[in-house]
Coordinates of C-alpha atoms in Angstrom, one line a residue:
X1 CA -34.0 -91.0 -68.0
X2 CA -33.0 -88.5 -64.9
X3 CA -34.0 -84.7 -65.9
X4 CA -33.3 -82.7 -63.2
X5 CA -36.8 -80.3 -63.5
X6 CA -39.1 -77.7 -62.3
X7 CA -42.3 -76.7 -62.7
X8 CA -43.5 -73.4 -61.2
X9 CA -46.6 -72.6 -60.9
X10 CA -49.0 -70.3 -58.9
X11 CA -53.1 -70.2 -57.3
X12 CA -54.2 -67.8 -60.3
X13 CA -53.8 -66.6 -63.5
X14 CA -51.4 -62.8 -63.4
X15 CA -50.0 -64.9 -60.2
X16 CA -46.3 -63.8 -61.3
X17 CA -45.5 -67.2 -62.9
X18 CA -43.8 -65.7 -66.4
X19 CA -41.9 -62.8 -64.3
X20 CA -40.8 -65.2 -62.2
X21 CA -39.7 -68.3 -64.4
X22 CA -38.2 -65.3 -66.9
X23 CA -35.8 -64.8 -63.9
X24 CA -34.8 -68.2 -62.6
X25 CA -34.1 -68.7 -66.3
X26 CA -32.2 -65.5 -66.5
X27 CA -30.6 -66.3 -63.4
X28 CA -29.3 -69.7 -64.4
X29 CA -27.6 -68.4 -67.6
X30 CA -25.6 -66.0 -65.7
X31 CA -24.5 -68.9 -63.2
X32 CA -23.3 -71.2 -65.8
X33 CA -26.3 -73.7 -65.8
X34 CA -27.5 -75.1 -69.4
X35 CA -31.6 -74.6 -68.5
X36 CA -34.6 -75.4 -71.7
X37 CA -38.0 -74.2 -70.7
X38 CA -40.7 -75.4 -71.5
X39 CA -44.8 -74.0 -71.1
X40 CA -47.5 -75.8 -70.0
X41 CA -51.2 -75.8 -72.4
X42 CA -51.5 -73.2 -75.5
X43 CA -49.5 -70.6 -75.5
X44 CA -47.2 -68.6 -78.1
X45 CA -46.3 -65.7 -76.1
X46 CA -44.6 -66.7 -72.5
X47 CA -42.2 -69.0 -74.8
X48 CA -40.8 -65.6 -76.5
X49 CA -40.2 -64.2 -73.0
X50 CA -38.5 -67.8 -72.3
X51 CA -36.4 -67.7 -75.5
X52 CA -35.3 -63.6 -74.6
X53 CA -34.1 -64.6 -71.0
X54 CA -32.6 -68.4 -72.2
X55 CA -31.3 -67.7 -75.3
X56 CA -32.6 -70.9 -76.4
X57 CA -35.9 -72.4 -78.2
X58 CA -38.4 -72.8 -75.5
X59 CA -41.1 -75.4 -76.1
X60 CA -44.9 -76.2 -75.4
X61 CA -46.2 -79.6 -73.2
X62 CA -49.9 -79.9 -73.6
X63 CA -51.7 -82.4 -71.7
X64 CA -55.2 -82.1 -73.9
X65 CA -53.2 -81.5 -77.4
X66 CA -51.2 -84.3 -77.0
X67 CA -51.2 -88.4 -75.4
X68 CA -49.2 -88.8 -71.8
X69 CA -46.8 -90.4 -73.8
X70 CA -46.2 -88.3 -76.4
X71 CA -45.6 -85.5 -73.4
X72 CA -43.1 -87.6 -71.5
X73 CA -41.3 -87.8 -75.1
X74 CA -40.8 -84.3 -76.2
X75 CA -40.3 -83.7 -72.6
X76 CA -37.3 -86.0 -72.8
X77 CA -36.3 -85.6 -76.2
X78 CA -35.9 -81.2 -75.5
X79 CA -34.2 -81.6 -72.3
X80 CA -32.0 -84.5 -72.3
X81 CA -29.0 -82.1 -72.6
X82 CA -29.6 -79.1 -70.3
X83 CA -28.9 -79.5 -66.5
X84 CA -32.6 -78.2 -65.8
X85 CA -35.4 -78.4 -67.1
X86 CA -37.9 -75.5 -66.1
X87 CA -41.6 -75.5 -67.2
X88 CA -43.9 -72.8 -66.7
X89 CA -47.5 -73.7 -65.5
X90 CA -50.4 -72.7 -66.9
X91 CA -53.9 -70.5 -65.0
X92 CA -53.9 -71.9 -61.6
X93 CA -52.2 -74.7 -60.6
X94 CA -55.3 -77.3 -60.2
X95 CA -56.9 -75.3 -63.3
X96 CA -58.4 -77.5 -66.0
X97 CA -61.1 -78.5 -68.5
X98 CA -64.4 -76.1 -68.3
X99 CA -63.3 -74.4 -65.5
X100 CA -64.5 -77.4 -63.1
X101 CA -62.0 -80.0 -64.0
X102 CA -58.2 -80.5 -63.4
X103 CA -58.2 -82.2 -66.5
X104 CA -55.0 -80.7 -69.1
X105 CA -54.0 -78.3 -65.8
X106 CA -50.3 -77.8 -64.6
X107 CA -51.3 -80.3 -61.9
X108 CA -52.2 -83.2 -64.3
X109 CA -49.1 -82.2 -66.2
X110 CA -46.9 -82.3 -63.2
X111 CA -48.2 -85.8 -62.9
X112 CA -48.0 -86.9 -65.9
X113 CA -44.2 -87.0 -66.1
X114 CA -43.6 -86.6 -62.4
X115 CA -42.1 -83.1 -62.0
X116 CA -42.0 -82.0 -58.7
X117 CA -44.0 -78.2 -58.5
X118 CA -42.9 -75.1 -56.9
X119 CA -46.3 -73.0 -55.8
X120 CA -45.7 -68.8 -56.6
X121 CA -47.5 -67.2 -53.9
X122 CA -48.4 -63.5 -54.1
X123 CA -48.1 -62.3 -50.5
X124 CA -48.6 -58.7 -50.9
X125 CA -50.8 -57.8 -48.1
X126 CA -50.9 -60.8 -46.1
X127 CA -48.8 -62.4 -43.6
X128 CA -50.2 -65.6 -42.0
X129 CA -53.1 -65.8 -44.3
X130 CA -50.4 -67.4 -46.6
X131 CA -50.1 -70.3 -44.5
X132 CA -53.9 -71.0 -45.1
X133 CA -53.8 -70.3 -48.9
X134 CA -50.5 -72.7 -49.4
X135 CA -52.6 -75.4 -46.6
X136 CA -55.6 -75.5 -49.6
X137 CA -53.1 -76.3 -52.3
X138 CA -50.8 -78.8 -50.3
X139 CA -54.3 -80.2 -49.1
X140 CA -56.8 -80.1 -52.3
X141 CA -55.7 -83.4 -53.5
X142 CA -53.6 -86.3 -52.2
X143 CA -50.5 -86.4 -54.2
X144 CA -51.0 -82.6 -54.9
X145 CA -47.3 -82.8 -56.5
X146 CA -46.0 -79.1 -54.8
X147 CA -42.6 -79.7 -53.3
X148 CA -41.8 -76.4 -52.5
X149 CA -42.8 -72.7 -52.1
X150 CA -41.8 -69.3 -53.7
X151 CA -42.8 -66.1 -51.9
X152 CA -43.3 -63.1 -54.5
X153 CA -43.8 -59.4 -53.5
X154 CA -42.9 -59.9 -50.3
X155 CA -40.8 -57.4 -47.9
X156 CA -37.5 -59.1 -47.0
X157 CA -38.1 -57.8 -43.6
X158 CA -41.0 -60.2 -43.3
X159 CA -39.4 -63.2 -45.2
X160 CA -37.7 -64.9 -42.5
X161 CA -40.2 -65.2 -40.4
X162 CA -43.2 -66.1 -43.1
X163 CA -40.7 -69.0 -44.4
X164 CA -39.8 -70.2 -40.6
X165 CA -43.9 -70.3 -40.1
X166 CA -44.4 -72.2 -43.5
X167 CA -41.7 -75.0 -42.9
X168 CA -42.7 -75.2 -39.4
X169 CA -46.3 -75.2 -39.4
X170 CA -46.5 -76.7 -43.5
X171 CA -43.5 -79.0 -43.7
X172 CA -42.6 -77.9 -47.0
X173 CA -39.6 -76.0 -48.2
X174 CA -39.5 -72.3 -49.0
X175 CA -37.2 -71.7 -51.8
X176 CA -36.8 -68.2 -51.5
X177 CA -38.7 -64.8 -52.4
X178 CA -38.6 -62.4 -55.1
X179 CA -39.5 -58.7 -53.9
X180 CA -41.9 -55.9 -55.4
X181 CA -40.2 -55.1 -58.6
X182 CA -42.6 -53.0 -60.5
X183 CA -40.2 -52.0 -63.6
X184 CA -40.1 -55.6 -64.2
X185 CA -43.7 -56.6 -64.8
X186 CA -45.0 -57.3 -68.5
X187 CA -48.1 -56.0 -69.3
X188 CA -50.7 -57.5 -71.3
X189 CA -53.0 -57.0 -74.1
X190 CA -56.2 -58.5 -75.7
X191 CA -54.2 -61.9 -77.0
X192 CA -52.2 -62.1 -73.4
X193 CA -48.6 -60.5 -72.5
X194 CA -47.2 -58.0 -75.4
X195 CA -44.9 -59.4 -77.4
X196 CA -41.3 -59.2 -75.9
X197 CA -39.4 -57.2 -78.5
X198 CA -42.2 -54.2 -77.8
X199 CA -41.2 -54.1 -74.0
X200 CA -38.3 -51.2 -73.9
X201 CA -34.7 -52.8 -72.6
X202 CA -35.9 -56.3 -71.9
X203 CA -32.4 -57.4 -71.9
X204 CA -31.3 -55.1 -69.2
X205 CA -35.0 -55.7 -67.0
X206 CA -34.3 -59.5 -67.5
X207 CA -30.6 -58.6 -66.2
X208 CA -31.6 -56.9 -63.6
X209 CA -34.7 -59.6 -62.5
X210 CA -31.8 -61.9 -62.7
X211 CA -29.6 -60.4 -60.4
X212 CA -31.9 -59.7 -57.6
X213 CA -33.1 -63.3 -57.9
X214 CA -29.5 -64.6 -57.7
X215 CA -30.0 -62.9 -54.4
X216 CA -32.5 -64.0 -53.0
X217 CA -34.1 -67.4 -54.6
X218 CA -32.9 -70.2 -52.0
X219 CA -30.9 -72.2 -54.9
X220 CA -29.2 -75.3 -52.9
X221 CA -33.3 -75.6 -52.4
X222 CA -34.3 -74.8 -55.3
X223 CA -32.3 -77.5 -57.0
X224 CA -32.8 -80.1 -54.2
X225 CA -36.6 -80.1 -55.3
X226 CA -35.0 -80.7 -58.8
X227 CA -33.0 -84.0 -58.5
X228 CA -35.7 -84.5 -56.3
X229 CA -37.9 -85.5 -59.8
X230 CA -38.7 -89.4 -60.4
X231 CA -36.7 -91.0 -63.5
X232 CA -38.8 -89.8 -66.9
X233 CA -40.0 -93.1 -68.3
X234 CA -40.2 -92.3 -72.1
X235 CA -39.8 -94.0 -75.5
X236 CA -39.2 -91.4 -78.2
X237 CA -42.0 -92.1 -80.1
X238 CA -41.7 -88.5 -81.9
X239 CA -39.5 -90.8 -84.7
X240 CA -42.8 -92.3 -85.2
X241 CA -44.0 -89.2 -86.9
X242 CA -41.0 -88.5 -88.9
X243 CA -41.0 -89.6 -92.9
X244 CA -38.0 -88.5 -94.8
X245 CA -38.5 -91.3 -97.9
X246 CA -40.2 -88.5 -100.0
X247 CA -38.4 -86.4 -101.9
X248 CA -38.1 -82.5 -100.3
X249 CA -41.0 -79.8 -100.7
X250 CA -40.5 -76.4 -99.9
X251 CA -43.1 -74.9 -97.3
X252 CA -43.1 -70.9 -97.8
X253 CA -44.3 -69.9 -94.2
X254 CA -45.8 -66.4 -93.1
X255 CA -43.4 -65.0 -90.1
X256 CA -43.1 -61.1 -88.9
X257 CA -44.6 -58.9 -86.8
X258 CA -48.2 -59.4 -88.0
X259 CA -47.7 -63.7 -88.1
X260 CA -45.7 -64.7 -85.0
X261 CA -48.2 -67.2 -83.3
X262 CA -46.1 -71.0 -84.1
X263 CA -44.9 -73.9 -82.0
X264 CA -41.8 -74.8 -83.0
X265 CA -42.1 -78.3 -82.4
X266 CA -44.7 -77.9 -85.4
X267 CA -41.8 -76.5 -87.3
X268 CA -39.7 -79.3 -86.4
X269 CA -42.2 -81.6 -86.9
X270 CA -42.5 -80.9 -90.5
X271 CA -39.1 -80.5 -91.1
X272 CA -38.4 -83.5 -90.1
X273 CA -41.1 -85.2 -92.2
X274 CA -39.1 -83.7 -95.3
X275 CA -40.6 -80.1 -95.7
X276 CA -37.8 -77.1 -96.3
X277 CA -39.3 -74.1 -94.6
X278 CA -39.0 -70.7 -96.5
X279 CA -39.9 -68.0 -94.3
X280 CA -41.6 -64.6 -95.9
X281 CA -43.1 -61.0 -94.8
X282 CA -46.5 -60.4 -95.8
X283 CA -45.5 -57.0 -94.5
X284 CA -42.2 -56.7 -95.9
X285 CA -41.2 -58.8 -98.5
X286 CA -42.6 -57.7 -101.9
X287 CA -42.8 -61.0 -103.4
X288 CA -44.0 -64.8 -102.2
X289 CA -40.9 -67.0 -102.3
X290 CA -40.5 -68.5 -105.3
X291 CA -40.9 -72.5 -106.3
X292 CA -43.1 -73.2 -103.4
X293 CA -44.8 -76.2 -103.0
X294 CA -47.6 -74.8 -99.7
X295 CA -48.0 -72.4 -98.3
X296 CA -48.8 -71.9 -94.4
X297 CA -49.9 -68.6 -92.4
X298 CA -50.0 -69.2 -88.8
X299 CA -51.7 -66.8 -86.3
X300 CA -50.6 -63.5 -84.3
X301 CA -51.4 -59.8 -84.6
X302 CA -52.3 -59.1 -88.1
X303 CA -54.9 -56.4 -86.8
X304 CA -52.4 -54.4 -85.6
X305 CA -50.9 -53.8 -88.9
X306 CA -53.5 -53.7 -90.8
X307 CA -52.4 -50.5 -93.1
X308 CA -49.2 -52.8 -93.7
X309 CA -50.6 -55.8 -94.5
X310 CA -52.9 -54.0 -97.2
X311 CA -50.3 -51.6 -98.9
X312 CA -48.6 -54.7 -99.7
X313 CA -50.9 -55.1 -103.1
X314 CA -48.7 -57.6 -105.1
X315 CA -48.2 -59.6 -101.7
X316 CA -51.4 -59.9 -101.5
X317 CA -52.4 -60.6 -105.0
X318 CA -49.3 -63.7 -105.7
X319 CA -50.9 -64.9 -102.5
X320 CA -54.3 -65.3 -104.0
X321 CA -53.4 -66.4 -107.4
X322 CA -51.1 -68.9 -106.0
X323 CA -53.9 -70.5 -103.4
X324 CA -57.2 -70.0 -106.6
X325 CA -54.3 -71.8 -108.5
X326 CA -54.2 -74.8 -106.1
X327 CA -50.8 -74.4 -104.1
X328 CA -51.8 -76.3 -100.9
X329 CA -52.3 -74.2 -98.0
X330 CA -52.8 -74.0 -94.5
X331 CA -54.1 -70.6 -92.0
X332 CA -55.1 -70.8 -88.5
X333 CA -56.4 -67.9 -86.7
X334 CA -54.5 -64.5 -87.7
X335 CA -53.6 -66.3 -90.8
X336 CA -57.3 -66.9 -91.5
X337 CA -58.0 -63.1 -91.3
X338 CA -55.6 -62.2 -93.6
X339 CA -57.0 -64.9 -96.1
X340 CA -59.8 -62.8 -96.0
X341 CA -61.7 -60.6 -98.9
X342 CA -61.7 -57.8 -95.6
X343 CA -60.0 -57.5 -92.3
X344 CA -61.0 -55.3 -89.7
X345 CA -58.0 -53.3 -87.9
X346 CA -57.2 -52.5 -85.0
X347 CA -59.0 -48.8 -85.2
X348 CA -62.3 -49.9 -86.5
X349 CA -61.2 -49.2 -90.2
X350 CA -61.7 -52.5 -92.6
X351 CA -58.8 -53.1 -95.0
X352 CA -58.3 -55.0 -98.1
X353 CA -56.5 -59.0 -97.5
X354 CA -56.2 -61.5 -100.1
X355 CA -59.2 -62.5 -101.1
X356 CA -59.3 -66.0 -100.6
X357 CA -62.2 -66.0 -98.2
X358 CA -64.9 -64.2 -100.1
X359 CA -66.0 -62.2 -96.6
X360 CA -65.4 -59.8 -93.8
X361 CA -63.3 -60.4 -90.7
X362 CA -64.2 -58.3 -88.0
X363 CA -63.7 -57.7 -84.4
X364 CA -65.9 -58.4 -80.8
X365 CA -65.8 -56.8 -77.8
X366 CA -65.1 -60.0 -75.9
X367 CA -63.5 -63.0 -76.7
X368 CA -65.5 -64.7 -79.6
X369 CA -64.5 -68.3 -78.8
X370 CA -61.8 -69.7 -76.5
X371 CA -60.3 -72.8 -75.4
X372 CA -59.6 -76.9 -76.4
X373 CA -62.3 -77.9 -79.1
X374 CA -62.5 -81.3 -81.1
X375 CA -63.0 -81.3 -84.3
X376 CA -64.6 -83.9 -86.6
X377 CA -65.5 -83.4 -90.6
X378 CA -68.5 -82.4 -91.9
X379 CA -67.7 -82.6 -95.2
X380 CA -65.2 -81.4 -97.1
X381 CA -61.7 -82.8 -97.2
X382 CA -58.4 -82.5 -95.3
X383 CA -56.3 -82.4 -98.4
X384 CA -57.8 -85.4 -99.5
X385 CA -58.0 -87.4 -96.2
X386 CA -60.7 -87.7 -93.3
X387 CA -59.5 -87.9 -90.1
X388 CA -61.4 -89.3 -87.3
X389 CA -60.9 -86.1 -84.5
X390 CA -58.4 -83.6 -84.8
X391 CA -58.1 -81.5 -81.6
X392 CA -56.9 -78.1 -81.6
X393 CA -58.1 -74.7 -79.4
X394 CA -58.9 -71.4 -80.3
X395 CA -58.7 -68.0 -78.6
X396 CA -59.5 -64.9 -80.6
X397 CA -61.4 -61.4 -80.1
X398 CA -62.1 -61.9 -84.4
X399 CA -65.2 -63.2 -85.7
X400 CA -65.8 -63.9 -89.5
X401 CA -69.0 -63.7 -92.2
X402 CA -67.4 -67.2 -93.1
X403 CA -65.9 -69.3 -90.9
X404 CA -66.2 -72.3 -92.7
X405 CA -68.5 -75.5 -91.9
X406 CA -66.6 -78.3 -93.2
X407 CA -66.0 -79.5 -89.9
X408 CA -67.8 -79.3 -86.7
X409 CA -65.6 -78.1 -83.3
X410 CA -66.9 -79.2 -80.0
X411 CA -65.6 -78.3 -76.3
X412 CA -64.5 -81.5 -74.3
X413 CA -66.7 -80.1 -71.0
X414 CA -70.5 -79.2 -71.5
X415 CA -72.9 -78.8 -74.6
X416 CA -71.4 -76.0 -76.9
X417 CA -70.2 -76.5 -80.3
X418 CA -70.2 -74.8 -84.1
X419 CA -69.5 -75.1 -87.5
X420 CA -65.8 -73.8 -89.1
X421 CA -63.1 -74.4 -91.3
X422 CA -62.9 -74.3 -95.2
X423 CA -61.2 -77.7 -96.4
X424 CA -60.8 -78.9 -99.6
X425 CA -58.4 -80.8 -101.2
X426 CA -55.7 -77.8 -101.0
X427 CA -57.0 -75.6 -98.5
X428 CA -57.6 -75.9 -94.9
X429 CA -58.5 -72.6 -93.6
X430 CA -60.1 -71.1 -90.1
X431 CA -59.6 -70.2 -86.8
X432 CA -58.6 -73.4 -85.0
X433 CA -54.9 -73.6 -84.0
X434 CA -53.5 -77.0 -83.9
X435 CA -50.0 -78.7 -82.4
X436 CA -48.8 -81.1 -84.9
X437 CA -47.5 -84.2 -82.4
X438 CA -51.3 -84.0 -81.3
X439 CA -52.6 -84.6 -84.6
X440 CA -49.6 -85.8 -87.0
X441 CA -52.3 -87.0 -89.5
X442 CA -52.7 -83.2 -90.3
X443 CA -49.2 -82.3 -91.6
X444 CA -48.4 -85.6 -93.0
X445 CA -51.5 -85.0 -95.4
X446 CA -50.5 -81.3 -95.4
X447 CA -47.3 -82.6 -96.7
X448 CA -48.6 -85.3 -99.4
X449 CA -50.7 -82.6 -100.9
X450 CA -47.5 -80.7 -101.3
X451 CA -45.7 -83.5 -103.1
X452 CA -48.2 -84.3 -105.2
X453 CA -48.2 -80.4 -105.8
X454 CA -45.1 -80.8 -106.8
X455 CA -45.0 -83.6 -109.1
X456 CA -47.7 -82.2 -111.2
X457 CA -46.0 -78.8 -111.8
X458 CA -43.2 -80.1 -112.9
X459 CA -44.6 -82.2 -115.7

């Protein structure tokens, strides 16, 4: 299949990558070109500031989550119609497992499906030194996969003669530069960038990012490195994980300001194995939907509204009574805390959740756990089912009196592992996030749960 694609990527973390991509993708709407973005390893956040500048779903590849060719799939299968493909890298570009390892990086996803990389290179306060830094990248490994070079905060005074030196000396391409724009950067909290609908007039920044990038991006270059992508060999094995034989089972599922953290292909993942998803407040809406068959609260900022999340008594009471009553259900992370007897807020005060989990949640200083983990059970049951390995990752300032020890999480790189999760036959509860085309035997036993759920209620 021929996907005209990018992926940009940079030497370091806060490198400029999701300022950057935000524009080109901004940029391309306003010329007329059909772009889908895509984000490369675990992240909820840079897809919203995707979605704001495309207008579009944005989507996640994950090279440790998911096979190599289950990537090259949903990497065909979301792009197949657009006339770009742009994919946002993740950390630094060579990045990987344990911090010593390329292994899951931008660069191993690059290879994967053969999309050619454009290197972001911050050259505030250097001039030649750039040469050396982009040398290291070009040189680090054989087939190193970068096809072309982006200078960011850079004068335009010194831009023609920094990208003469670089495709002189480097024999690579410059496609352009994007200057100091300091109204334009998005700041960042404890969980990574701030969500995009808190940022004051991100429409008119994105408009404006757009418009000076229109300017001064080297496009006939930018899309020469594009075409420049080898045919994506991929067999859409996504329809292996669809099953719409069953009859439907509506999937109330937790989504506001407090529970924002989702991949959507998880979404469409279990809507197209026959789930109808019902969306709901815990912050807002009074009541649970009614006639549900599960019940799922993904992960995001509950701390934050704390106050909210506990003045909401008969929210939080329907959601207890329906989980003690055996309505399947499913909480990673965020949606963990809030299953909680306590929560901790964000101002240190501890506020009443629903009671599920018969403990406190509270906050660290630091980061309590973080990264790609596999699990394998302990004991317990995943709604009746034991799978062999489930991977997932976690990332979360939140630590808990019970996390669970059903099942038993391990990093991929070195020695350290613990105990977590509460599973049972209709609950499968704890910090872990997971990405459904990954693991499918997750929501397809999710899902049975449901249906037999269903039957039995309505005898």
């Amino acid at each position: 299949m021929k996907i005209d694609r990018l992926l940009f990527t940079a030497p370091q973390s806060a490198g400029g990558k999701t300022m950057v991509t935000c524009g080109i993708l901004a940029a391309l709407g306003e010329m007329g070109k059909k772009a889908v973005s895509f984000k490369c390893g675990p992240d909820y956040i840079d897809p919203m500031f995707h979605r704001k500048a495309v207008g579009t779903d944005a989507w996640n590849l994950d090279p440790f989550l998911t096979s190599a060719s289950a990537l090259r799939s949903l990497l065909a299968r979301h792009a197949k119609d657009a006339d770009l493909a742009v994919i946002e890298g993740v950390m630094g570009y060579y990045d990987g497992l344990g911090g010593t390892t390329a292994k899951a990086s931008a660069y191993e996803l690059c290879s994967i499906t053969g999309t050619p990389a454009v290197l972001i290179v911050d050259a505030k306060g250097m001039s030649t030194s750039v040469l050396a830094q982009i040398h290291g990248f070009l040189s680090w490994k054989k087939d190193s996969g970068i096809r072309g070079v982006l200078l960011n905060r850079i004068s335009p005074m010194l831009y023609p003669r920094m990208k003469q030196l670089i495709e002189e000396r480097l024999d690579i391409p410059v496609a352009g530069y994007v200057p100091e724009v300091p109204d334009c950067v998005f700041k960042s909290r404890h969980l990574g960038l701030v969500m995009p609908d808190e940022i004051k007039d991100i429409k008119e920044k994105l408009h404006r990012l757009a418009g000076i990038m229109r300017e001064t991006i080297d496009w006939d270059t930018l899309f020469r490195i594009a075409q420049g992508a080898s045919l994506l060999e991929a067999e859409d094995e996504t329809d292996s994980f669809e099953n719409t034989s069953f009859s439907k089972v509506r999937i109330g599922i937790a989504k506001d300001e407090a529970f924002c953290f989702m991949y959507r292909e998880n979404l469409e993942l279990l809507s197209d194995m026959g789930a109808e998803l019902v969306f709901f407040s815990p912050i807002h809406d009074r009541h649970l939907p009614k006639d549900l068959d599960g019940l799922i609260f993904y992960g995001g900022y509950p701390e934050l509204y704390g106050i909210e999340l506990e003045e909401n008594h008969v929210m939080r009471r329907e959601t207890a009574s329906a989980v003690s009553s055996g309505l399947p259900c499913m909480a990673e992370c965020g949606g963990f805390l809030y299953l909680h007897r306590e929560m901790e807020d964000k101002d240190g005060i501890f506020r009443e959740m629903a009671g599920v989990i018969p403990g406190k949640a509270y906050k660290e200083d630091r980061l309590s756990r973080f990264g790609y983990i596999s699990l394998r059970q302990n004991s317990g049951s995943l709604f009746g089912t034991s799978p062999a390995e489930l991977r997932a990752h976690e990332f979360h300032y939140y630590d808990s009196e019970c996390c669970g020890a059903d099942f038993h999480a391990k990093k991929p790189v070195g020695d350290r592992s613990w105990e977590c999760i509460h599973a049972s036959d209709t609950l499968f509860a704890g910090f872990p996030h997971f990405y459904y085309y990954g693991c499918p035997e997750l929501p397809k036993a999710f899902l049975r749960k449901c249906r037999q759920y269903q039957t039995e209620k309505r005898r």
